[in-house]
PDB file of C-alpha atoms and ligand atoms in Angstrom:
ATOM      1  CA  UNK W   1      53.581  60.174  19.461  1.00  0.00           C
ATOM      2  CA  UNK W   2      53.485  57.092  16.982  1.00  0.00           C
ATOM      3  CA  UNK W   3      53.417  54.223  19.350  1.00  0.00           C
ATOM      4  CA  UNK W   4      52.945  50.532  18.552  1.00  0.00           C
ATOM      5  CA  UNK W   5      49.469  48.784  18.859  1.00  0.00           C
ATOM      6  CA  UNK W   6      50.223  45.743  21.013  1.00  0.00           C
ATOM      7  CA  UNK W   7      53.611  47.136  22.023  1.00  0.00           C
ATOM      8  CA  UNK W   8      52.431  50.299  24.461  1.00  0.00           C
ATOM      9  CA  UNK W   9      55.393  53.125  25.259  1.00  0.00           C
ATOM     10  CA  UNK W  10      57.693  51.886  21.667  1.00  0.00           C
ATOM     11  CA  UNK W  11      57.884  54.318  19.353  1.00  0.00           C
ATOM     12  CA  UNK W  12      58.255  54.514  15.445  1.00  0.00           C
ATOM     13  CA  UNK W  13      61.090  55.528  14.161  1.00  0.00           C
ATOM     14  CA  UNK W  14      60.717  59.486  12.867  1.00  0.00           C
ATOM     15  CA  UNK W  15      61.816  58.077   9.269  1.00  0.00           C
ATOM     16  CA  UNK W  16      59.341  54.958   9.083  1.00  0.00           C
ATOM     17  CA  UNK W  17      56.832  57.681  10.087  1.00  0.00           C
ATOM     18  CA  UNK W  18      57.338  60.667   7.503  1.00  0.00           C
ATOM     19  CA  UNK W  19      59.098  58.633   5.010  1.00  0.00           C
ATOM     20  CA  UNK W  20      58.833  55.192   5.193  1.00  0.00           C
ATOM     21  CA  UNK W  21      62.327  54.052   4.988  1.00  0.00           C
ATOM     22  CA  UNK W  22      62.879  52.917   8.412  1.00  0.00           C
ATOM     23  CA  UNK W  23      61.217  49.918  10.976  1.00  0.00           C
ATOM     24  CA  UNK W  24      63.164  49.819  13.834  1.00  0.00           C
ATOM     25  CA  UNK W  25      61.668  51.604  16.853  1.00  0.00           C
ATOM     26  CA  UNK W  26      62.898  54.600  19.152  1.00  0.00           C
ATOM     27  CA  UNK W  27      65.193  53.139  21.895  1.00  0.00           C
ATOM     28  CA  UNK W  28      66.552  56.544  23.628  1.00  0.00           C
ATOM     29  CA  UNK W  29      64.019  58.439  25.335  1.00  0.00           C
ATOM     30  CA  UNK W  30      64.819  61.665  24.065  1.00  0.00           C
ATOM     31  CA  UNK W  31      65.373  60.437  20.850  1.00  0.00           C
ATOM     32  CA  UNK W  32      62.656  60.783  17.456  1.00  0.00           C
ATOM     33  CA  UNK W  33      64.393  58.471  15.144  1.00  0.00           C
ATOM     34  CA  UNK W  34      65.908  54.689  16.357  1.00  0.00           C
ATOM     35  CA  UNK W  35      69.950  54.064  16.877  1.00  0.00           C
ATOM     36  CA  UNK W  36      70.153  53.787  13.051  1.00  0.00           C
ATOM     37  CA  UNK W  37      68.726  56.958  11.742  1.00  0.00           C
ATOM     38  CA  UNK W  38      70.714  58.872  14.585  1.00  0.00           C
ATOM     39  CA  UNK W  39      73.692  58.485  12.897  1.00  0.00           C
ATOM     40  CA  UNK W  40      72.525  60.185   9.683  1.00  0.00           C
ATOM     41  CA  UNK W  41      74.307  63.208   8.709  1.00  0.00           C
ATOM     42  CA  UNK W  42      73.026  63.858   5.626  1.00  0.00           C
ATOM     43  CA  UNK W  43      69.926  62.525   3.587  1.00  0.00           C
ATOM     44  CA  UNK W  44      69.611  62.092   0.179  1.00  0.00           C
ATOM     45  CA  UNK W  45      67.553  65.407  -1.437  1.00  0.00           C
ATOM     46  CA  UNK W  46      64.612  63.415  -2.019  1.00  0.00           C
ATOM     47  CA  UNK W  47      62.618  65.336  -5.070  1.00  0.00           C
ATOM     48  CA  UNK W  48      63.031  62.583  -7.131  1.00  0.00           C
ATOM     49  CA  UNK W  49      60.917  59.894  -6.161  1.00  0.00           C
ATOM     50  CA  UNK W  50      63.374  57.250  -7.037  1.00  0.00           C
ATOM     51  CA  UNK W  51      65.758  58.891  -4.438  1.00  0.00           C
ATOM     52  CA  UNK W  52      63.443  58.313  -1.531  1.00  0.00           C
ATOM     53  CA  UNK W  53      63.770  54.451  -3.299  1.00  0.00           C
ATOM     54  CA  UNK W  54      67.774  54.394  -2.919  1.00  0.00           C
ATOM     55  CA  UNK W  55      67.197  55.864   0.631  1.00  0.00           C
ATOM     56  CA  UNK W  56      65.071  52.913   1.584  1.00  0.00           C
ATOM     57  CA  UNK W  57      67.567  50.828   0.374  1.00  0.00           C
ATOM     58  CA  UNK W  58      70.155  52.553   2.364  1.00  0.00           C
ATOM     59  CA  UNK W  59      68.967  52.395   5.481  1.00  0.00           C
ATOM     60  CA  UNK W  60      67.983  49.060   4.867  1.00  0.00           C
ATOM     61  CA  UNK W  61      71.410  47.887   4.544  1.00  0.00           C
ATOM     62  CA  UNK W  62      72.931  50.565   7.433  1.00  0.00           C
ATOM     63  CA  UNK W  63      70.747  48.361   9.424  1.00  0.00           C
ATOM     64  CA  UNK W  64      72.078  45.321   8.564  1.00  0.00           C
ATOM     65  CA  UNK W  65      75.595  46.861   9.715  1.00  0.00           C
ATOM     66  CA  UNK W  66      73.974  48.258  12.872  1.00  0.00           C
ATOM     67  CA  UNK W  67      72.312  45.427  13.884  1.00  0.00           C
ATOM     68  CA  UNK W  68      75.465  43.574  13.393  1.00  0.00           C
ATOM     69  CA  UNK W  69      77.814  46.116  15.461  1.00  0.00           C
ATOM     70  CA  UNK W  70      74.782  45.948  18.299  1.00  0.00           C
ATOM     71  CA  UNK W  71      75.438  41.686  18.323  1.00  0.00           C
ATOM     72  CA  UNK W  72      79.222  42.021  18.379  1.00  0.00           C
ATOM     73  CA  UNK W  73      78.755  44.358  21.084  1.00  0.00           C
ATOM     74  CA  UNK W  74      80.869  46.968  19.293  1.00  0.00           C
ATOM     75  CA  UNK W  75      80.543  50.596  20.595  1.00  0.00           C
ATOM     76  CA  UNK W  76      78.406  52.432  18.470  1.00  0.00           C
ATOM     77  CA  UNK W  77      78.994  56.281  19.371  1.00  0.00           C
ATOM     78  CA  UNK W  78      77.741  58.929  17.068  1.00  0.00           C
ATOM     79  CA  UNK W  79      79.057  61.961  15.716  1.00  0.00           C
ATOM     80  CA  UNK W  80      76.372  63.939  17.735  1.00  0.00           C
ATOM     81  CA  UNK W  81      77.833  62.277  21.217  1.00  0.00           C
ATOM     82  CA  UNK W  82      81.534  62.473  20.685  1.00  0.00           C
ATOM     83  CA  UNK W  83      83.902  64.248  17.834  1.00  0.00           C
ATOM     84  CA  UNK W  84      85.380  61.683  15.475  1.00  0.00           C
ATOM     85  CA  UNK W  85      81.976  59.478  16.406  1.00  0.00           C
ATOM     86  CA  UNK W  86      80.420  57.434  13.453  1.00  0.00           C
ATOM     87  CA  UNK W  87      77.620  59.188  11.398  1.00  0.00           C
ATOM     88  CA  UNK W  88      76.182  58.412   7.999  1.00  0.00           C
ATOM     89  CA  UNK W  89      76.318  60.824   4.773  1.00  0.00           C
ATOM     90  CA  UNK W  90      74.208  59.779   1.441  1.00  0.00           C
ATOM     91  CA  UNK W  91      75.311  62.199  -1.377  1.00  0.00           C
ATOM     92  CA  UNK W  92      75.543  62.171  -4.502  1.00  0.00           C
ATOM     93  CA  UNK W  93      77.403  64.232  -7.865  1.00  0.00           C
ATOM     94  CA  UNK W  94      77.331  65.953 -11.281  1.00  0.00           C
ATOM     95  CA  UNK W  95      77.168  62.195 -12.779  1.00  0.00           C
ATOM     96  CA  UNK W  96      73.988  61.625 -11.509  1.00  0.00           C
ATOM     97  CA  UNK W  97      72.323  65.383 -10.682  1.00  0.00           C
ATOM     98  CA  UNK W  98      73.612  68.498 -12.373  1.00  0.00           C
ATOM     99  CA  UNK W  99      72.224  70.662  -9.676  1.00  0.00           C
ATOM    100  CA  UNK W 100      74.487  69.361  -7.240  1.00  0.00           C
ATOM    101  CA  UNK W 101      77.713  70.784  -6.380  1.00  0.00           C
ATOM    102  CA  UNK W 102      80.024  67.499  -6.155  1.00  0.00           C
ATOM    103  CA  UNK W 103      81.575  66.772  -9.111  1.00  0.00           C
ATOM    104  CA  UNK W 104      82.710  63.621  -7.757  1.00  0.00           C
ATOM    105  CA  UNK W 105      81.490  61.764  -4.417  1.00  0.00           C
ATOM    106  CA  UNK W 106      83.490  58.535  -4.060  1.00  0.00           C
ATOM    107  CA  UNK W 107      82.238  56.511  -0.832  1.00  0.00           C
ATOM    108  CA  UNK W 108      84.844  56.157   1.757  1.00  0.00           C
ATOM    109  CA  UNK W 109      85.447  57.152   5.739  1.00  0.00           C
ATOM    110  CA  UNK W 110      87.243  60.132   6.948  1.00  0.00           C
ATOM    111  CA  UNK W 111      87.054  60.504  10.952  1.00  0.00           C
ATOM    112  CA  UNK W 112      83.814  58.678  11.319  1.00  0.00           C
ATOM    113  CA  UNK W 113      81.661  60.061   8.488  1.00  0.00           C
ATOM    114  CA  UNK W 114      81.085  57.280   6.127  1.00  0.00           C
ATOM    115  CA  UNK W 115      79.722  58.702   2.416  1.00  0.00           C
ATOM    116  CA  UNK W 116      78.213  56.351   0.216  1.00  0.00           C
ATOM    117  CA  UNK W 117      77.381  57.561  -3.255  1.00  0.00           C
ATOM    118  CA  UNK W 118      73.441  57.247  -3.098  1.00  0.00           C
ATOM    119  CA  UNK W 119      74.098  56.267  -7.217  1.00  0.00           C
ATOM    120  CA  UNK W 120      75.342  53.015  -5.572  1.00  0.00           C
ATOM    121  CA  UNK W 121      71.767  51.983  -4.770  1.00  0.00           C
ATOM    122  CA  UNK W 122      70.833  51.779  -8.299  1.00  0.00           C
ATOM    123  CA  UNK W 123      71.359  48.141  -8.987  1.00  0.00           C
ATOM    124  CA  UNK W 124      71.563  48.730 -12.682  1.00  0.00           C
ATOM    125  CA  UNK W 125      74.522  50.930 -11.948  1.00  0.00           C
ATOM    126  CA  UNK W 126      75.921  49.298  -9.558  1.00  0.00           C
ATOM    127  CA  UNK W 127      76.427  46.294 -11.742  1.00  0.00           C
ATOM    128  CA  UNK W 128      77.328  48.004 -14.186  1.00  0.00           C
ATOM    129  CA  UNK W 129      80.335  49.548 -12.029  1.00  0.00           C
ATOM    130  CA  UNK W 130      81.180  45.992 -10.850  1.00  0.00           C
ATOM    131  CA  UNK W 131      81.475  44.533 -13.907  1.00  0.00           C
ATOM    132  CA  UNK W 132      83.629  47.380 -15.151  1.00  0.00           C
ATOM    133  CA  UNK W 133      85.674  46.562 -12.350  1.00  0.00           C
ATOM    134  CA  UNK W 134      85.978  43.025 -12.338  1.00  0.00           C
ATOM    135  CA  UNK W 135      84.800  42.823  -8.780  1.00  0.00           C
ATOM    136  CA  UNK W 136      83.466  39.435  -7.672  1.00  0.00           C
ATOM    137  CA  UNK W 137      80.935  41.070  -5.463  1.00  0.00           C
ATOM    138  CA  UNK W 138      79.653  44.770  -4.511  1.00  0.00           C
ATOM    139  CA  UNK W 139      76.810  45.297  -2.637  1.00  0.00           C
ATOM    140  CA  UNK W 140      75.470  48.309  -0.629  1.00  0.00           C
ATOM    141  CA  UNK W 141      75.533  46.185   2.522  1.00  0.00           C
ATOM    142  CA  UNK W 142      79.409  45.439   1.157  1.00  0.00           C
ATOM    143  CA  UNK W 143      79.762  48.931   1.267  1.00  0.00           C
ATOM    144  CA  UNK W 144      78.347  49.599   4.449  1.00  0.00           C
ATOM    145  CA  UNK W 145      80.366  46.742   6.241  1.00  0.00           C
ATOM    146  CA  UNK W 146      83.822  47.559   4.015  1.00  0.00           C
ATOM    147  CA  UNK W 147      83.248  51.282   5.288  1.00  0.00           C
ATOM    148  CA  UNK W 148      82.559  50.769   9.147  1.00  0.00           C
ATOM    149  CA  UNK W 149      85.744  48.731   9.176  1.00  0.00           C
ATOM    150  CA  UNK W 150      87.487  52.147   8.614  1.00  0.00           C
ATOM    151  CA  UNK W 151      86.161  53.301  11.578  1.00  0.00           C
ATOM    152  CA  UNK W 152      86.449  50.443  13.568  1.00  0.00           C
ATOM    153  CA  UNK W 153      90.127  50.669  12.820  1.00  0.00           C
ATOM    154  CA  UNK W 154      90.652  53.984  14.466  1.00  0.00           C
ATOM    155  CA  UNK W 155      88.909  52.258  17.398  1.00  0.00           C
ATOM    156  CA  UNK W 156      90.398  48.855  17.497  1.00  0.00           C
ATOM    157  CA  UNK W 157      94.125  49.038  16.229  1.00  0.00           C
ATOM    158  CA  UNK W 158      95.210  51.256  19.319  1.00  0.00           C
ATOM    159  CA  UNK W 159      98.468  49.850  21.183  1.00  0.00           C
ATOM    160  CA  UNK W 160     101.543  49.586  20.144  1.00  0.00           C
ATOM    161  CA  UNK W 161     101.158  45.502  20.273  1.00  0.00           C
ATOM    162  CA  UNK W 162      98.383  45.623  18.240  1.00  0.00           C
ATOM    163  CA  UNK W 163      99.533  47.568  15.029  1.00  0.00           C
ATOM    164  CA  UNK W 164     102.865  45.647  15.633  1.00  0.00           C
ATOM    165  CA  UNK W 165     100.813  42.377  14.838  1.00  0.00           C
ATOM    166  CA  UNK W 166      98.205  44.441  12.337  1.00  0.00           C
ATOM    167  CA  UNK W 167     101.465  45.014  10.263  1.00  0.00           C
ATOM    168  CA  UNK W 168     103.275  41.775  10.563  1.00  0.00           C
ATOM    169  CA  UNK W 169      99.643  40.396   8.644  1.00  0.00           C
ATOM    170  CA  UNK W 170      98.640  43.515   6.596  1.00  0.00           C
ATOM    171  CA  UNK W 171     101.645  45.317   6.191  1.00  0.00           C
ATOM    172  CA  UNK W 172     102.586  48.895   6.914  1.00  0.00           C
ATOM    173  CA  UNK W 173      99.592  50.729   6.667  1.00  0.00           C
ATOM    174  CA  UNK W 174     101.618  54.421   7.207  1.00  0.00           C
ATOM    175  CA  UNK W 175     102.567  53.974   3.105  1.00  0.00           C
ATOM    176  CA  UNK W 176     101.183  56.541   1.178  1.00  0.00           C
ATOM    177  CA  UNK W 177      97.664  55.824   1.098  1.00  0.00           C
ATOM    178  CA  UNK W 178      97.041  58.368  -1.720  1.00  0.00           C
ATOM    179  CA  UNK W 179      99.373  57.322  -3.845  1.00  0.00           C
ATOM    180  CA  UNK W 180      98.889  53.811  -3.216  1.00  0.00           C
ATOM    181  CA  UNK W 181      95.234  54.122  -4.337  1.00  0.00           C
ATOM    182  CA  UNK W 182      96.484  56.114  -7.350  1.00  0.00           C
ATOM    183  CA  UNK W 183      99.047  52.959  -8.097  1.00  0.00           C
ATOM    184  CA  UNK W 184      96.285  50.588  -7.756  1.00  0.00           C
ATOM    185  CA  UNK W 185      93.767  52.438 -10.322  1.00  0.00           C
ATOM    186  CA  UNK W 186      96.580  53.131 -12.786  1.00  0.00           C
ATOM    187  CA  UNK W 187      97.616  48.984 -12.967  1.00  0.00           C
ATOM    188  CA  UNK W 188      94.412  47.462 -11.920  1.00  0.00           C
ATOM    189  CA  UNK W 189      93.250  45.845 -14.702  1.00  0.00           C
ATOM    190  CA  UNK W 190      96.714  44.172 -15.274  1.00  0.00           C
ATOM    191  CA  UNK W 191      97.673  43.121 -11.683  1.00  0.00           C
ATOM    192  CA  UNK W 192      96.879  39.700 -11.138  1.00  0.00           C
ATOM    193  CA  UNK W 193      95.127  39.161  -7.592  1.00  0.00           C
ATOM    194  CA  UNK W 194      96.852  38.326  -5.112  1.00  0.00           C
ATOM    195  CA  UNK W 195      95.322  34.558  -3.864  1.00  0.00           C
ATOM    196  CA  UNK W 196      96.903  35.306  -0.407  1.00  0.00           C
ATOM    197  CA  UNK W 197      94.613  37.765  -0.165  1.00  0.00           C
ATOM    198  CA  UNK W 198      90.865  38.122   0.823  1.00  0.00           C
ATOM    199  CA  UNK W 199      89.846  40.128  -2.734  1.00  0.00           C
ATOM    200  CA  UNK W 200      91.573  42.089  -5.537  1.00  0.00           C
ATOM    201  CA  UNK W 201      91.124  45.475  -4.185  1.00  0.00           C
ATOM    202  CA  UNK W 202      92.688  44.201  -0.664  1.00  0.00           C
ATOM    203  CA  UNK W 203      95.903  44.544  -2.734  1.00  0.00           C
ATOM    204  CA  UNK W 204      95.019  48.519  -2.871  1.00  0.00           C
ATOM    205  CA  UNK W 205      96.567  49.498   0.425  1.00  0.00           C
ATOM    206  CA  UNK W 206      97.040  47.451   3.937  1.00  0.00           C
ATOM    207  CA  UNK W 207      93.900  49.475   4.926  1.00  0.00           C
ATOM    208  CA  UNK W 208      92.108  48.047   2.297  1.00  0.00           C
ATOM    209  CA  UNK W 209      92.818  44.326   3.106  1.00  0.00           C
ATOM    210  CA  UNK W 210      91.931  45.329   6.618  1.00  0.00           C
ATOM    211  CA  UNK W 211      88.527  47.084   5.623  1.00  0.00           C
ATOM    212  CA  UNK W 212      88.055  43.959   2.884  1.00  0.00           C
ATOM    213  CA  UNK W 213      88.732  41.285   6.279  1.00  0.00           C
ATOM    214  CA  UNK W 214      86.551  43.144   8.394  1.00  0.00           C
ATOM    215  CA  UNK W 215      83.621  43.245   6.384  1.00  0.00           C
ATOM    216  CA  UNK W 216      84.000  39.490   5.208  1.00  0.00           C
ATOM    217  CA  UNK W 217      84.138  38.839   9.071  1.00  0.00           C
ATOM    218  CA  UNK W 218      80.638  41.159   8.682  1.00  0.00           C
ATOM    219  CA  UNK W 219      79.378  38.602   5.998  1.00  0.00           C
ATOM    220  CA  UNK W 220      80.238  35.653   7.967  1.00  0.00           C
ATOM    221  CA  UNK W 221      78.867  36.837  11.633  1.00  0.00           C
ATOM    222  CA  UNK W 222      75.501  37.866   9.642  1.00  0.00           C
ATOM    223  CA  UNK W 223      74.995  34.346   7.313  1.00  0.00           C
ATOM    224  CA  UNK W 224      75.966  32.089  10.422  1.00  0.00           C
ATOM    225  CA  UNK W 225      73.163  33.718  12.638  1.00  0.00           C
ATOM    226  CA  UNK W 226      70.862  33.949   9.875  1.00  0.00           C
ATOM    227  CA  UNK W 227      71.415  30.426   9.468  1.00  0.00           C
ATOM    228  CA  UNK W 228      71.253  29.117  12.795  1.00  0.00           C
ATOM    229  CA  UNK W 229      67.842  30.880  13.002  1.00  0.00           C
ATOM    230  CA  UNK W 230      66.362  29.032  10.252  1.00  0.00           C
ATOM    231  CA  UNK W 231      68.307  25.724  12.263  1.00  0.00           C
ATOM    232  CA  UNK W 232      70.780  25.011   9.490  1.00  0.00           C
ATOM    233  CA  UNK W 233      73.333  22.436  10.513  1.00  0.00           C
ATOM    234  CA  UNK W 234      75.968  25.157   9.275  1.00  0.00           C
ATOM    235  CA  UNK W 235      74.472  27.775  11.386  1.00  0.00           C
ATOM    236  CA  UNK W 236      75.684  29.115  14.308  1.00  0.00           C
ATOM    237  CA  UNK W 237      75.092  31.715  17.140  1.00  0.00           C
ATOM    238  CA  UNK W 238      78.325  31.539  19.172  1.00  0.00           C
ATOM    239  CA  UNK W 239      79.749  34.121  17.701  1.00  0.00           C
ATOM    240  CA  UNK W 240      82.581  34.460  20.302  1.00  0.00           C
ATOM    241  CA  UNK W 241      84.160  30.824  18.978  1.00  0.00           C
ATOM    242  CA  UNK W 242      86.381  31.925  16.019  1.00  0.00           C
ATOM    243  CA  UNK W 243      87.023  28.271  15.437  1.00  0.00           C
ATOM    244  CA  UNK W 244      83.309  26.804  15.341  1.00  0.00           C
ATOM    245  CA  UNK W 245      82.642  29.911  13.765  1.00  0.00           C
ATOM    246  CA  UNK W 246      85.078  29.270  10.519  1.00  0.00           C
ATOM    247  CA  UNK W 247      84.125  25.877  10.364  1.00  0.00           C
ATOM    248  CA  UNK W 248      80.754  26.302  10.167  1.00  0.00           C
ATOM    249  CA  UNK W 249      81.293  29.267   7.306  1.00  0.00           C
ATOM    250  CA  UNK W 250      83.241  26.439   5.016  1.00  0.00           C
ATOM    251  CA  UNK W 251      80.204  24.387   4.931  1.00  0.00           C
ATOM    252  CA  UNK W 252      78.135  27.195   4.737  1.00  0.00           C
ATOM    253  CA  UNK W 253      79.495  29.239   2.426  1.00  0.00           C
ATOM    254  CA  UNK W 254      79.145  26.248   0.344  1.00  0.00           C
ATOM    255  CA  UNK W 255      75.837  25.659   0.676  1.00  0.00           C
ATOM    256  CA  UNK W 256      75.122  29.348   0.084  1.00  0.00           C
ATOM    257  CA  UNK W 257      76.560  28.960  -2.791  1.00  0.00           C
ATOM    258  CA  UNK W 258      75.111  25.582  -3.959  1.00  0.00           C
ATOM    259  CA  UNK W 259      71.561  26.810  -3.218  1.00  0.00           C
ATOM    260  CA  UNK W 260      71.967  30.160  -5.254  1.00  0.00           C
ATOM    261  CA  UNK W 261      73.071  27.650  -8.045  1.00  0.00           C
ATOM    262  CA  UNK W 262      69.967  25.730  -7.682  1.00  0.00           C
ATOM    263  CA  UNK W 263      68.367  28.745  -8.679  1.00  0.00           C
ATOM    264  CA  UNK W 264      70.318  29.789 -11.537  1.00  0.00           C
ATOM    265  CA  UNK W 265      71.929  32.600  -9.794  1.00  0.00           C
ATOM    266  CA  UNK W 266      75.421  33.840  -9.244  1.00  0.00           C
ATOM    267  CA  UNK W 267      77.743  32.254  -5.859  1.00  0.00           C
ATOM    268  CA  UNK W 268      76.727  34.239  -3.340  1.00  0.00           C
ATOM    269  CA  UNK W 269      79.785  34.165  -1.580  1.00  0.00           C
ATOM    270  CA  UNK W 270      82.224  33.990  -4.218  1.00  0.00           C
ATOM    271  CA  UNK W 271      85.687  33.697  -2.958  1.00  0.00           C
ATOM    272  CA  UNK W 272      88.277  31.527  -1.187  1.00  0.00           C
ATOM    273  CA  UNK W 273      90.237  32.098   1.713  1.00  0.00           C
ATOM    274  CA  UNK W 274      93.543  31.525   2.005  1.00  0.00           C
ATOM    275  CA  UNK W 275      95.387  30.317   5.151  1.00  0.00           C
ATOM    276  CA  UNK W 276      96.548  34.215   5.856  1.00  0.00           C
ATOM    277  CA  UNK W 277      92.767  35.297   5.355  1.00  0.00           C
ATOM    278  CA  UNK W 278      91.852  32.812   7.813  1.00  0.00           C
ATOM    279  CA  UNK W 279      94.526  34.532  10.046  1.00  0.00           C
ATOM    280  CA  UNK W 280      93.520  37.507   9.597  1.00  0.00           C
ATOM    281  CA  UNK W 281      89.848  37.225  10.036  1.00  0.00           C
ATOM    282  CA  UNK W 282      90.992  35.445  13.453  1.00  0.00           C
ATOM    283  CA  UNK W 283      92.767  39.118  13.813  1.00  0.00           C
ATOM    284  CA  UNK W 284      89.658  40.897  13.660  1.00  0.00           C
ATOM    285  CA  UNK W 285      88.111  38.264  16.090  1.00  0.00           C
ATOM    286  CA  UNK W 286      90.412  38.953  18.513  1.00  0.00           C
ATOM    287  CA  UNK W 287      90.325  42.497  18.569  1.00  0.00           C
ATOM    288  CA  UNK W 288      86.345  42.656  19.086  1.00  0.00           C
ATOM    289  CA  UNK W 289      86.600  38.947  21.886  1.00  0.00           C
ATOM    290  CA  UNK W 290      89.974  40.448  23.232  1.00  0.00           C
ATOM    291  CA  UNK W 291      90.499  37.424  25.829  1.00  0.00           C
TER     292      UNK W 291
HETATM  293 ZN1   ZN H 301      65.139  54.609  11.935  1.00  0.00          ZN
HETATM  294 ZN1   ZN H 302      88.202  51.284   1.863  1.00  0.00          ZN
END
């Protein structure tokens, strides 16, 4: 047993111990690996050194989500405890390793299993990709938080009241998601965006805009505690006040956005929200501070 000097009866994490990609410690008593790691279904194959790299990265930012999920209180059950339960695959395809079998792994949700593309932790790649498709901002944390709002939806949009107000602000999300992905593709680079809505690929499907909301509710819920713990004015750890909490996110996100200026870099948080984003961000508050 790896325990902690100064910490007596905590455990290591099974991954920061054999592979140095994790530092959270062990929190169920039966458990080898911490609430993060529990949820992995499948590694990355990790004879490449630089693929032990991506993992680190990975985990790094399924953290980030986790740790967020753990603050909002969201239930985090795993595909081990319960069928349809959230667990974590990292694969990748032909593009990036002949010997694998994919041809092509896109990173998405079905029932709980999120895939990401491990190719999506190679920055250089990953710009690449963004640039190619105009996005304003892709990240794996992005990814991560885009990807668990999937999931949440199977947990969150339940009663009948609910989807009746998810589609009077999204719209019908029983359209064709299949084709409406294959619509998007096909016209993408000559749709306009939509300034109604929270990002271009929001336009994709009403699934989309939800998963696009719910992870720029992510971004916000992170940055404001963040921020609060360094004592920014604009920082804030009440995370059940949707009002203080948007407030404090205009002034933030600007200064976010100022500071990463002051050091030559891109906005950080590079979009605007409309008055129907702002709704619908209150939308996903609701559903996770149900009053
Ligand atoms: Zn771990
Ligand atoms: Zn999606």
């Amino acid at each position: 047993m790896h325990t902690i000097p100064d910490h007596p009866g905590k455990r290591l994490c099974k991954n920061s111990i054999d592979f140095d990609v994790c530092n959270w410690v062990v929190t169920r008593p039966k458990s080898s690996y911490c609430v993060s790691c529990e949820l992995n279904h499948t590694i990355p194959n990790l004879i490449q050194a630089h693929r032990r790299r991506w993992w680190k990265s990975l985990e790094h930012a399924k953290r980030r989500l986790i740790y967020s999920l753990l603050s909002l209180q969201l239930p985090i059950i795993g595909s081990k405890q319960e069928v349809g339960g959230l667990a974590f695959e990292f694969i990748e395809d032909k593009r990036t390793n002949p010997e694998v079998f994919e041809e092509h792994v896109n990173t998405g949700h079905d029932n709980g299993l999120i895939t990401i593309n491990i190719a999506e932790a190679d920055c250089v790649s990953r710009e690449i990709t963004r640039q190619y498709t105009g996005e304003l901002y892709r990240t794996l944390l992005g990814h991560f938080r885009h990807e668990s709002g999937h999931y949440f939806f199977t947990r969150l949009v339940t009663s009948e009241s609910i989807v009746n107000d998810f589609r009077i602000l999204f719209g019908d999300e029983r359209q064709d998601y299949s084709v409406a992905l294959r619509n998007y593709y096909a016209n993408k680079s000559s749709m306009v965006r939509d300034p109604e809505l929270i990002s271009h690929y929001a336009q994709a499907h009403p699934l989309e805009d939800w998963a696009e909301v719910w992870s720029h509710y992510l971004h916000m819920v992170d940055t404001l505690e963040t921020a609060a713990e360094f004592n920014v004015q604009h920082g804030s750890t009440q995370l059940d006040n949707i009002d203080q909490m948007l407030s404090k996110w205009s002034g933030l996100s600007i200064m976010l956005n100022s500071l990463n200026r002051s050091m030559g870099l891109e906005d950080a948080y590079p979009f605007v929200l409309s008055e129907l984003a702002l709704r619908k961000l209150r939308f996903v508050h609701g559903l996770i501070y149900p009053s």
